[in-house]
């Protein structure tokens, strides 16, 4: 009784206050942020206005108010700099803004600003037509902010070829064994027993001090809190692999080597971790080729992929130059030119089997260089079309490796739209795509625009080796058909971190979590079978619950929330969302008011 009365009262007060102040919020914020340029403390009205945005229950209204506020704030920032504010004043200003608008705390805020300031100032100073609209439309795409002046760039795609059919000699040969590893996020500073529940964006490091209670002590092999992975967990795994799976034909690594300590990266430390991992791969897999791609975490600053012609102080060209050297262990030397241009390459693995390895991180909306120029960075999509056209002429089948999955909400809509169009056009020769980045075990299915019941392409996201956040580590093996290079089936392997951490003197117990065909009741992995699976998913809650459990490899904390009907609808929607806009729509699926049966 007491509780409900209290809730009703609180709710009414909240509604009244919201209705009175909604339209004023952007102005209050803009005015407050301007005042912040010169004052030392955050005006009270400002911080409560910021908090009020997150309380607005109507999603669209909340987004509109967020975007208006965002545009005003970034216009203030741009004007302040262009009005003559020097580097130090800008740093002080960003420090105040960061503390106001994020919950990262002083250490992370100051770290990020220190690392990113020169790139930010370069873009404000050199991108003459930069506006708040542009910043918000790109950096906050997921809030559906729009810039009326955004250029709708396109990549030219040739019409379908008439005689695209190639005769294949069907022979019976054992399938190729493919190992898919992704998202290690190796943390050189990981310290078992340290504080796993710190207030930084990454914990489990010595500098985080002692844990407040035993359950907050960083586990030996890893931890479900916001932590990455110690070196010995990685080497224990690669030794295990050598002893238990000696027979891989090829290995894919779909990006992200560096830890999530993004506010304190240095070029030298990144280089060290990258070299260490690739040397370990070489030692582990010996003569088996590894095909690696870049993650968004490899550069310093994290997420930034600069144009080639900016000053060394802000250039990320070193990442490409480093990879051209590191990857030369496995790749033919004719890949080095495109790696140096943009971190992408293609290799003919066997006579009719080609790998196209993309640097899709350029589309990530926290890649600040998108503000400077978002028109097909490094000419990568144009190159992709050329490579696929050639492959089509020669009757080759193609695997695409891409860190960011298609339809990721934080992949620039324009880029994801053009990528989608390219996949549609070349669907007959793209036999599989392989992703990482979300750390989730996920599928993305491309559908025929004219017949949504028909699947025309599939992207497999393996998950992650890091536990970040709340997941069990995993690796995945695939059987690949030697006639058309399609995926015949895959096995997902994991270990129970809770159990492993009970005894640091025993190896983690790796086990097969599931096999794709078995778990999803597939006769085979043909597009018809996948369409049938998608259809069954909409009716069979058990199947969706399983998809949800597998996403985090059945870790207890990832499963704790459960997956309601609404959650299931969102997950199902995301499977067929292959452009950012579609994925953003999926997130906005509303709860049905009507109670549905289980
Ligand atoms: C690449 O390697 C081949 C064979 O080893 C060699 O003939 C060629 O000169 C090399 N090309 C470049 C650009 O280094
Ligand atoms: C879909 O239909 C439109 C209009 O009939 C046609 O122009 C387009 O080529 C079709 N697309 C595909 C993928 O078949
Ligand atoms: C993982 O191991 C812990 C400890 O042995 C156990 O309580 C838990 O049920 C296991 N989780 C799963 C999903 O089996
Ligand atoms: C993994 O670590 C455990 C515990 O230290 C050890 O007993 C085991 O031999 C290691 N496994 C491998 C394959 O190195
Ligand atoms: C998949 O299974 C279906 C039904 O059994 C069969 O008609 C089809 O030929 C199979 N496709 C492949 C690619 O094996
Ligand atoms: C639903 O999916 C589960 C898991 O694959 C399966 O065991 C079950 O038979 C399915 N139920 C129906 C009614 O098809
Ligand atoms: Zn990652
Ligand atoms: Zn990533």
XYZ file of C-alpha atoms and ligand atoms in Angstrom:
684
model
C 0.000 0.000 0.000
C 2.584 2.499 1.131
C 4.859 1.693 -1.741
C 2.261 2.078 -4.462
C 1.008 5.388 -3.090
C 4.556 6.631 -2.990
C 5.155 5.489 -6.559
C 2.031 7.173 -7.892
C 2.967 10.404 -6.171
C 6.518 10.289 -7.433
C 5.348 9.473 -10.924
C 2.931 12.424 -10.988
C 5.554 14.828 -9.762
C 7.913 13.486 -12.409
C 5.342 13.891 -15.191
C 4.510 17.431 -14.120
C 8.135 18.438 -13.954
C 8.859 16.819 -17.304
C 5.962 18.466 -19.073
C 6.991 21.822 -17.809
C 10.605 21.600 -18.781
C 11.049 19.401 -21.849
C 11.290 22.157 -24.394
C 13.605 24.202 -22.248
C 16.160 21.447 -21.686
C 18.313 22.101 -24.785
C 18.477 25.849 -24.028
C 19.286 25.281 -20.364
C 22.056 22.881 -21.341
C 23.411 25.127 -24.069
C 23.445 28.139 -21.797
C 24.979 26.155 -18.931
C 27.686 24.729 -21.156
C 28.571 28.198 -22.381
C 28.831 29.391 -18.793
C 31.103 26.418 -18.110
C 33.730 27.820 -20.458
C 34.608 30.423 -17.880
C 33.207 29.224 -14.542
C 34.781 26.625 -12.320
C 31.754 24.694 -11.158
C 28.851 23.106 -13.000
C 25.681 25.202 -12.626
C 23.020 23.250 -10.698
C 20.354 23.862 -13.345
C 22.682 22.394 -15.957
C 23.365 19.100 -14.246
C 19.691 18.529 -13.440
C 18.734 19.322 -17.047
C 21.250 16.732 -18.268
C 19.807 14.124 -15.906
C 16.257 14.966 -17.009
C 16.903 13.887 -20.592
C 17.512 10.309 -19.531
C 14.268 10.329 -17.552
C 11.994 11.179 -20.476
C 9.935 8.041 -21.034
C 8.977 8.743 -24.680
C 11.968 7.473 -26.642
C 11.445 9.650 -29.681
C 10.996 12.792 -27.606
C 14.033 11.906 -25.516
C 16.087 11.439 -28.689
C 14.866 14.747 -30.157
C 15.797 16.613 -27.000
C 19.105 14.799 -26.793
C 19.945 15.708 -30.409
C 18.937 19.370 -29.992
C 21.056 19.628 -26.855
C 23.924 17.822 -28.540
C 23.875 20.204 -31.531
C 23.864 23.270 -29.294
C 26.671 21.924 -27.113
C 28.921 21.015 -30.050
C 28.242 24.355 -31.703
C 29.413 25.974 -28.440
C 32.569 23.865 -28.476
C 33.351 24.674 -32.120
C 32.653 28.403 -31.626
C 34.790 28.537 -28.495
C 37.785 27.144 -30.364
C 37.216 29.269 -33.446
C 36.828 32.302 -31.197
C 40.463 31.825 -30.190
C 40.503 29.381 -27.250
C 43.969 27.812 -27.012
C 44.819 24.157 -26.435
C 44.945 24.512 -22.629
C 41.594 26.296 -22.430
C 40.055 23.619 -24.625
C 41.490 20.892 -22.378
C 40.058 22.548 -19.263
C 36.699 22.956 -20.993
C 36.597 19.319 -22.162
C 37.515 18.165 -18.658
C 34.433 19.906 -17.270
C 32.199 18.613 -20.057
C 33.472 15.055 -19.691
C 32.761 15.035 -15.952
C 29.318 16.439 -16.595
C 28.219 14.206 -19.448
C 29.918 10.865 -18.623
C 30.358 8.757 -15.520
C 33.965 7.871 -16.383
C 35.487 9.861 -13.516
C 38.464 12.194 -13.533
C 41.222 9.701 -14.343
C 39.547 8.303 -17.444
C 38.227 11.710 -18.566
C 41.645 13.346 -18.343
C 43.282 10.334 -19.982
C 40.914 10.349 -22.956
C 41.269 14.104 -23.404
C 45.036 13.946 -23.239
C 45.112 11.256 -25.940
C 42.458 12.715 -28.225
C 42.819 16.490 -27.895
C 45.171 17.032 -30.841
C 42.960 15.081 -33.229
C 39.868 16.919 -32.003
C 41.497 20.325 -32.437
C 42.869 19.401 -35.859
C 39.374 18.488 -37.044
C 37.749 21.629 -35.626
C 40.482 23.797 -37.157
C 40.622 22.114 -40.549
C 37.106 20.900 -41.238
C 35.719 24.323 -42.066
C 32.107 23.227 -42.494
C 31.990 21.226 -39.254
C 28.715 21.843 -37.411
C 27.013 20.520 -34.309
C 24.558 18.833 -36.683
C 27.349 16.851 -38.296
C 29.003 15.850 -35.030
C 25.745 14.641 -33.498
C 24.463 12.893 -36.635
C 27.656 10.825 -36.755
C 28.743 10.424 -33.141
C 25.182 9.888 -31.897
C 23.681 8.063 -34.851
C 21.993 5.641 -32.446
C 19.934 8.557 -31.072
C 18.757 9.184 -34.650
C 20.284 12.688 -34.750
C 20.205 14.027 -38.333
C 22.347 16.411 -40.347
C 20.435 17.936 -43.291
C 23.746 18.642 -45.043
C 25.164 15.130 -44.808
C 26.494 14.009 -48.176
C 24.760 10.918 -49.516
C 27.853 9.351 -51.062
C 27.577 6.159 -53.046
C 29.899 3.497 -54.394
C 29.363 2.538 -58.042
C 28.145 -1.053 -58.296
C 28.118 -2.796 -61.698
C 24.880 -4.455 -62.883
C 24.571 -8.229 -62.474
C 26.489 -10.297 -65.036
C 24.444 -12.419 -67.380
C 26.677 -15.441 -67.599
C 27.738 -15.599 -63.984
C 27.312 -19.345 -63.675
C 30.506 -21.327 -63.415
C 30.834 -25.050 -63.674
C 32.401 -26.677 -60.657
C 33.936 -30.074 -60.481
C 32.202 -31.695 -57.582
C 34.612 -33.891 -55.787
C 34.335 -35.490 -52.412
C 37.073 -34.220 -50.172
C 37.247 -33.833 -46.419
C 35.964 -30.401 -45.346
C 38.472 -27.686 -44.545
C 38.904 -27.108 -40.820
C 38.687 -23.432 -39.973
C 39.465 -21.992 -36.542
C 37.810 -18.645 -35.761
C 39.310 -16.587 -32.929
C 38.246 -13.076 -32.061
C 38.453 -10.229 -29.562
C 41.200 -11.376 -27.182
C 41.618 -7.935 -25.559
C 44.821 -8.989 -23.835
C 45.430 -6.954 -20.664
C 49.155 -6.780 -19.735
C 48.163 -5.182 -16.413
C 45.648 -7.830 -15.324
C 46.209 -8.780 -11.699
C 44.366 -11.713 -10.140
C 42.948 -10.707 -6.735
C 42.863 -6.980 -7.504
C 39.677 -4.895 -7.408
C 37.293 -6.089 -10.142
C 34.612 -3.548 -9.198
C 36.499 -0.259 -9.569
C 34.889 2.879 -10.975
C 36.969 3.046 -14.157
C 35.874 1.707 -17.549
C 38.253 -1.281 -17.022
C 39.177 -2.969 -13.727
C 41.153 -5.989 -12.454
C 44.437 -4.092 -12.510
C 46.882 -3.605 -9.660
C 46.290 0.167 -9.717
C 42.608 -0.449 -8.865
C 43.604 -1.299 -5.291
C 42.278 -4.082 -3.076
C 38.706 -5.370 -3.508
C 36.037 -4.122 -1.090
C 34.779 -7.685 -0.547
C 35.944 -11.166 -1.630
C 33.405 -11.439 -4.456
C 34.963 -8.321 -5.998
C 38.435 -9.856 -6.192
C 39.567 -10.397 -9.792
C 39.396 -14.099 -10.680
C 42.538 -15.998 -11.617
C 41.668 -16.877 -15.241
C 39.484 -13.823 -15.849
C 36.486 -12.062 -14.366
C 32.860 -11.285 -15.243
C 33.259 -7.646 -14.141
C 34.550 -4.990 -16.585
C 37.877 -6.782 -17.057
C 39.938 -8.201 -19.909
C 42.226 -11.220 -20.130
C 45.640 -11.997 -18.559
C 48.466 -13.372 -20.719
C 48.586 -16.799 -19.072
C 44.902 -17.458 -19.857
C 45.723 -16.872 -23.510
C 48.843 -19.077 -23.551
C 47.136 -21.792 -21.532
C 44.479 -21.787 -24.251
C 46.911 -21.861 -27.178
C 48.810 -24.765 -25.543
C 45.509 -26.536 -25.082
C 44.702 -25.971 -28.758
C 48.037 -27.392 -29.865
C 47.405 -30.511 -27.806
C 43.751 -30.988 -28.726
C 43.144 -29.623 -32.231
C 46.214 -30.139 -34.331
C 44.535 -30.206 -37.699
C 43.368 -26.750 -38.750
C 43.686 -25.772 -42.399
C 43.313 -22.069 -41.715
C 42.727 -19.599 -38.890
C 40.739 -16.338 -38.878
C 41.386 -13.675 -36.273
C 38.629 -11.056 -36.519
C 40.247 -8.235 -34.551
C 40.667 -6.493 -31.171
C 43.930 -7.424 -29.479
C 44.312 -4.419 -27.144
C 42.594 -4.119 -23.740
C 39.712 -1.755 -22.971
C 42.036 0.594 -21.037
C 41.434 3.057 -23.871
C 42.008 6.178 -21.775
C 45.639 5.186 -21.180
C 46.874 3.596 -24.409
C 50.249 4.463 -25.910
C 51.523 3.614 -29.352
C 54.453 1.670 -27.885
C 52.296 -0.478 -25.611
C 49.870 -1.240 -28.432
C 52.751 -2.241 -30.714
C 54.113 -4.510 -27.977
C 50.789 -6.316 -27.397
C 50.109 -6.670 -31.115
C 53.550 -8.154 -31.779
C 53.235 -10.489 -28.813
C 49.888 -11.897 -29.972
C 50.949 -12.425 -33.591
C 54.178 -14.107 -32.492
C 52.124 -16.410 -30.269
C 49.860 -17.241 -33.232
C 52.895 -18.054 -35.362
C 54.363 -20.272 -32.627
C 51.013 -21.976 -32.047
C 49.863 -22.563 -35.621
C 53.252 -23.037 -37.194
C 52.744 -23.447 -40.967
C 48.949 -23.089 -40.819
C 48.067 -19.701 -42.288
C 46.407 -17.096 -40.072
C 44.252 -14.412 -41.740
C 43.979 -11.492 -39.309
C 42.021 -8.251 -39.543
C 42.146 -5.040 -37.565
C 39.830 -4.230 -34.659
C 38.781 -0.786 -33.481
C 41.090 -1.210 -30.467
C 44.372 -1.594 -32.344
C 45.049 2.113 -33.052
C 46.047 4.773 -30.567
C 43.865 6.720 -29.923
C 41.384 3.802 -29.821
C 38.820 3.794 -32.657
C 40.626 6.487 -34.681
C 41.680 5.659 -38.242
C 43.258 8.796 -39.695
C 43.764 9.739 -43.330
C 47.287 8.957 -44.539
C 48.407 12.541 -45.079
C 48.081 14.149 -41.636
C 50.997 15.023 -39.341
C 52.694 12.124 -37.489
C 51.445 13.496 -34.141
C 47.847 12.582 -35.012
C 48.363 9.998 -37.742
C 47.459 6.328 -37.206
C 49.371 5.254 -40.316
C 51.760 3.327 -38.042
C 49.027 0.692 -37.423
C 48.876 -0.119 -41.140
C 52.654 -0.108 -41.506
C 52.989 -2.416 -38.491
C 50.377 -4.858 -39.827
C 52.056 -4.924 -43.242
C 55.104 -6.290 -41.417
C 53.380 -8.521 -38.840
C 50.947 -10.124 -41.297
C 53.695 -10.793 -43.862
C 54.249 -14.031 -41.913
C 51.100 -15.390 -43.517
C 50.181 -13.147 -46.438
C 51.670 -12.894 -49.927
C 53.661 -9.737 -50.462
C 51.107 -8.302 -52.947
C 48.784 -7.601 -49.991
C 51.126 -5.048 -48.510
C 50.029 -2.068 -50.667
C 46.365 -2.125 -49.566
C 47.303 -2.896 -45.963
C 49.435 0.252 -45.964
C 46.643 2.238 -47.620
C 43.793 1.234 -45.334
C 44.413 -1.972 -43.392
C 42.534 -4.227 -45.844
C 43.653 -6.963 -48.265
C 42.606 -9.910 -50.382
C 44.213 -13.334 -50.816
C 43.465 -16.214 -53.132
C 43.742 -19.100 -50.679
C 43.069 -21.864 -53.179
C 42.302 -21.773 -56.919
C 38.590 -20.841 -56.492
C 38.618 -19.613 -52.915
C 39.317 -15.988 -51.999
C 39.405 -14.159 -48.670
C 38.569 -10.456 -48.520
C 39.749 -8.962 -45.240
C 38.195 -5.582 -44.462
C 39.016 -2.786 -42.068
C 35.357 -2.077 -41.286
C 36.411 -0.143 -38.171
C 36.431 2.945 -40.342
C 32.617 2.913 -40.123
C 32.581 2.829 -36.326
C 30.903 6.066 -35.236
C 33.520 6.710 -32.568
C 36.157 6.887 -35.313
C 36.497 10.667 -35.005
C 37.937 10.935 -38.511
C 34.449 10.312 -39.899
C 33.751 13.923 -38.875
C 36.569 15.029 -41.157
C 35.633 12.842 -44.117
C 33.135 9.989 -44.148
C 33.097 9.376 -47.903
C 34.274 5.748 -48.261
C 37.441 6.065 -46.115
C 40.570 4.732 -47.906
C 38.415 3.965 -50.974
C 37.817 0.590 -49.342
C 34.287 -0.096 -50.575
C 35.231 0.950 -54.105
C 38.133 -1.522 -53.878
C 35.772 -4.184 -52.491
C 33.538 -3.844 -55.565
C 36.559 -4.183 -57.857
C 37.820 -7.277 -56.048
C 34.378 -8.910 -56.054
C 33.842 -8.100 -59.754
C 37.133 -9.763 -60.635
C 36.344 -12.742 -58.393
C 32.970 -13.107 -60.093
C 34.554 -13.161 -63.551
C 36.942 -15.886 -62.441
C 34.271 -17.982 -60.746
C 35.793 -17.627 -57.277
C 33.940 -18.005 -53.979
C 34.633 -15.409 -51.302
C 34.782 -15.214 -47.508
C 34.529 -11.679 -46.119
C 36.259 -10.968 -42.797
C 35.038 -7.828 -41.062
C 35.472 -6.833 -37.426
C 32.266 -4.782 -37.190
C 29.247 -6.917 -38.150
C 26.805 -5.722 -40.802
C 23.938 -3.819 -39.219
C 25.860 -2.818 -36.120
C 24.065 0.214 -34.612
C 27.350 2.097 -34.290
C 28.489 1.525 -37.895
C 27.884 4.679 -39.919
C 24.519 4.257 -41.666
C 25.832 5.410 -45.055
C 28.719 2.934 -44.963
C 26.508 0.076 -43.807
C 23.949 0.919 -46.500
C 26.579 0.811 -49.244
C 28.061 -2.397 -47.822
C 24.576 -3.952 -47.815
C 24.099 -3.007 -51.478
C 27.452 -4.569 -52.370
C 26.574 -7.786 -50.529
C 23.198 -7.939 -52.310
C 24.848 -7.534 -55.684
C 27.571 -10.118 -55.076
C 25.595 -12.475 -52.826
C 26.066 -15.471 -55.169
C 29.846 -15.427 -54.726
C 30.061 -14.267 -51.073
C 29.561 -17.641 -49.433
C 30.152 -16.528 -45.832
C 31.095 -13.534 -43.689
C 32.952 -13.666 -40.361
C 32.727 -10.997 -37.645
C 33.753 -10.073 -34.120
C 33.443 -6.863 -32.097
C 30.111 -7.289 -30.284
C 31.563 -10.129 -28.166
C 28.246 -11.865 -28.755
C 27.685 -15.186 -30.458
C 25.407 -13.860 -33.203
C 24.091 -14.469 -36.695
C 23.210 -11.864 -39.293
C 21.070 -12.902 -42.212
C 20.746 -10.829 -45.383
C 17.348 -11.134 -47.053
C 16.293 -10.638 -50.655
C 14.830 -7.131 -50.899
C 11.987 -8.433 -53.105
C 11.256 -11.555 -51.114
C 12.029 -11.195 -47.425
C 11.415 -14.900 -46.897
C 14.499 -15.625 -48.962
C 17.946 -15.494 -47.312
C 20.787 -14.483 -49.618
C 23.789 -14.157 -47.274
C 24.982 -15.003 -43.797
C 27.489 -13.456 -41.364
C 28.805 -15.509 -38.439
C 29.921 -13.682 -35.300
C 32.058 -15.992 -33.177
C 31.778 -14.121 -29.818
C 34.993 -13.229 -27.953
C 37.871 -14.654 -25.995
C 37.636 -11.770 -23.515
C 35.012 -11.972 -20.801
C 34.224 -8.265 -21.350
C 31.546 -7.956 -20.099
C 30.051 -10.940 -18.220
C 30.811 -13.578 -20.875
C 32.567 -16.925 -20.905
C 35.591 -17.004 -23.261
C 35.119 -18.942 -26.468
C 36.627 -20.161 -29.709
C 34.895 -21.665 -32.710
C 35.711 -24.206 -35.420
C 33.949 -24.560 -38.779
C 33.779 -27.248 -41.415
C 34.077 -25.643 -44.841
C 32.906 -27.373 -48.014
C 35.810 -27.882 -50.417
C 33.547 -27.469 -53.470
C 31.866 -24.147 -52.835
C 33.557 -23.019 -49.573
C 30.265 -22.649 -47.728
C 30.074 -23.296 -44.002
C 28.802 -26.855 -43.495
C 28.561 -26.595 -39.710
C 30.371 -25.080 -36.759
C 31.189 -26.009 -33.163
C 31.282 -23.425 -30.383
C 33.670 -24.090 -27.472
C 33.792 -22.385 -24.084
C 34.608 -22.905 -20.413
C 32.696 -22.016 -17.272
C 34.699 -19.155 -15.755
C 33.106 -19.497 -12.306
C 34.182 -23.107 -12.202
C 37.658 -22.449 -13.623
C 38.337 -19.751 -11.037
C 37.671 -22.199 -8.205
C 41.101 -23.754 -8.836
C 43.939 -21.829 -10.413
C 46.104 -24.949 -10.441
C 43.760 -26.699 -12.851
C 43.322 -25.817 -16.541
C 40.023 -24.269 -17.523
C 37.774 -27.082 -18.728
C 37.010 -26.325 -22.341
C 33.912 -28.043 -23.681
C 31.756 -27.948 -26.788
C 28.782 -25.743 -25.950
C 26.885 -26.680 -29.103
C 27.058 -27.564 -32.784
C 25.205 -25.200 -35.082
C 23.105 -27.700 -37.083
C 22.210 -29.793 -34.060
C 21.325 -26.931 -31.769
C 19.094 -25.153 -34.274
C 17.536 -28.228 -35.857
C 19.056 -27.560 -39.304
C 19.196 -30.261 -41.992
C 22.038 -28.312 -43.537
C 23.218 -24.699 -43.588
C 21.599 -23.829 -46.943
C 19.804 -20.483 -47.086
C 16.476 -22.339 -47.231
C 17.303 -24.085 -43.964
C 18.317 -20.782 -42.356
C 15.063 -19.185 -43.557
C 13.201 -22.077 -41.996
C 15.140 -21.577 -38.751
C 14.239 -17.891 -38.698
C 10.628 -18.850 -39.179
C 10.781 -21.369 -36.344
C 12.453 -18.756 -34.118
C 9.389 -16.536 -34.346
C 7.188 -19.314 -32.970
C 9.479 -21.330 -30.738
C 10.425 -19.496 -27.539
C 12.743 -22.327 -26.508
C 14.813 -21.777 -29.639
C 15.077 -18.019 -28.959
C 15.969 -18.628 -25.303
C 18.758 -20.871 -26.524
C 20.019 -18.164 -28.915
C 20.036 -15.768 -25.965
C 21.932 -18.202 -23.691
C 24.515 -18.930 -26.366
C 25.155 -15.209 -26.969
C 27.173 -14.987 -23.735
C 28.212 -18.685 -23.780
C 25.855 -19.545 -20.922
C 27.700 -17.506 -18.333
C 25.630 -17.132 -15.184
C 25.726 -13.295 -15.096
C 24.834 -12.946 -18.796
C 21.855 -15.244 -18.347
C 20.724 -13.677 -15.070
C 18.458 -11.078 -16.649
C 16.609 -13.719 -18.667
C 15.114 -12.897 -22.047
C 11.507 -11.707 -22.039
C 9.235 -11.795 -25.103
C 10.318 -8.222 -25.797
C 13.984 -9.187 -25.546
C 13.360 -12.123 -27.891
C 11.641 -9.876 -30.418
C 14.623 -7.513 -30.355
C 17.118 -10.328 -30.825
C 15.152 -11.806 -33.713
C 14.858 -8.393 -35.320
C 18.632 -7.865 -35.007
C 19.349 -11.114 -36.877
C 17.936 -9.670 -40.097
C 19.037 -6.058 -39.492
C 21.992 -5.574 -41.836
C 22.086 -1.767 -41.887
C 22.547 0.494 -38.872
C 19.127 2.132 -39.326
C 17.385 -1.231 -39.240
C 19.282 -2.251 -36.105
C 18.393 1.045 -34.404
C 14.728 0.344 -35.216
C 15.059 -3.101 -33.612
C 16.239 -1.570 -30.345
C 13.105 0.523 -30.237
C 10.683 -2.388 -30.348
C 8.198 -1.648 -27.617
C 6.895 -4.011 -25.010
C 3.470 -5.346 -25.910
C 0.961 -4.232 -23.308
C -0.968 -7.455 -23.792
C 0.502 -10.261 -21.715
C 1.640 -13.090 -23.938
C 1.614 -16.749 -23.019
C 4.737 -18.810 -22.551
C 57.045 -10.461 -53.963
O 57.608 -11.756 -53.914
C 57.975 -12.276 -55.173
C 58.368 -13.728 -55.021
O 59.053 -13.941 -53.831
C 59.083 -11.403 -55.743
O 59.449 -11.888 -57.014
C 58.560 -9.974 -55.881
O 59.592 -9.130 -56.298
C 58.030 -9.451 -54.550
N 57.363 -8.201 -54.773
C 57.495 -7.171 -53.948
C 56.685 -5.965 -54.274
O 58.235 -7.190 -52.975
C 13.621 -6.111 -56.954
O 12.572 -5.584 -57.708
C 12.909 -4.362 -58.340
C 11.632 -3.805 -58.973
O 10.931 -4.834 -59.613
C 14.021 -4.600 -59.338
O 14.389 -3.387 -59.957
C 15.226 -5.152 -58.584
O 16.257 -5.496 -59.493
C 14.838 -6.388 -57.791
N 15.950 -6.743 -56.943
C 16.386 -7.987 -56.832
C 17.510 -8.201 -55.862
O 15.901 -8.918 -57.431
C 29.386 -22.898 -13.738
O 30.055 -23.383 -12.625
C 29.476 -23.019 -11.397
C 30.396 -23.499 -10.290
O 30.734 -24.841 -10.470
C 28.089 -23.618 -11.307
O 27.472 -23.235 -10.090
C 27.269 -23.141 -12.471
O 26.006 -23.756 -12.489
C 27.967 -23.430 -13.782
N 27.224 -22.813 -14.863
C 26.620 -23.505 -15.795
C 25.855 -22.739 -16.802
O 26.673 -24.710 -15.841
C 47.088 -24.566 -17.906
O 47.325 -24.163 -16.572
C 47.159 -25.210 -15.607
C 47.227 -24.606 -14.238
O 48.393 -23.875 -14.084
C 48.202 -26.261 -15.859
O 48.027 -27.325 -14.949
C 48.057 -26.794 -17.275
O 49.079 -27.694 -17.575
C 48.071 -25.653 -18.279
N 47.678 -26.218 -19.550
C 48.419 -26.083 -20.609
C 47.912 -26.768 -21.824
O 49.424 -25.428 -20.614
C 19.698 -28.986 -47.760
O 18.655 -29.855 -47.362
C 17.534 -29.792 -48.228
C 16.413 -30.619 -47.604
O 16.883 -31.864 -47.198
C 17.918 -30.302 -49.603
O 16.837 -30.223 -50.488
C 19.041 -29.410 -50.130
O 19.517 -29.896 -51.374
C 20.201 -29.345 -49.153
N 21.104 -28.314 -49.594
C 22.402 -28.412 -49.462
C 23.195 -27.253 -49.932
O 22.919 -29.387 -48.983
C 11.725 -25.632 -30.179
O 13.125 -25.640 -30.239
C 13.736 -26.591 -29.381
C 15.233 -26.374 -29.416
O 15.751 -26.575 -30.696
C 13.337 -27.987 -29.820
O 13.925 -28.941 -28.967
C 11.820 -28.106 -29.781
O 11.425 -29.364 -30.308
C 11.159 -27.002 -30.581
N 9.733 -27.004 -30.348
C 8.842 -27.050 -31.323
C 7.405 -27.020 -30.917
O 9.159 -27.096 -32.489
Zn 36.232 -6.310 -28.881
Zn 35.782 -4.098 -31.488
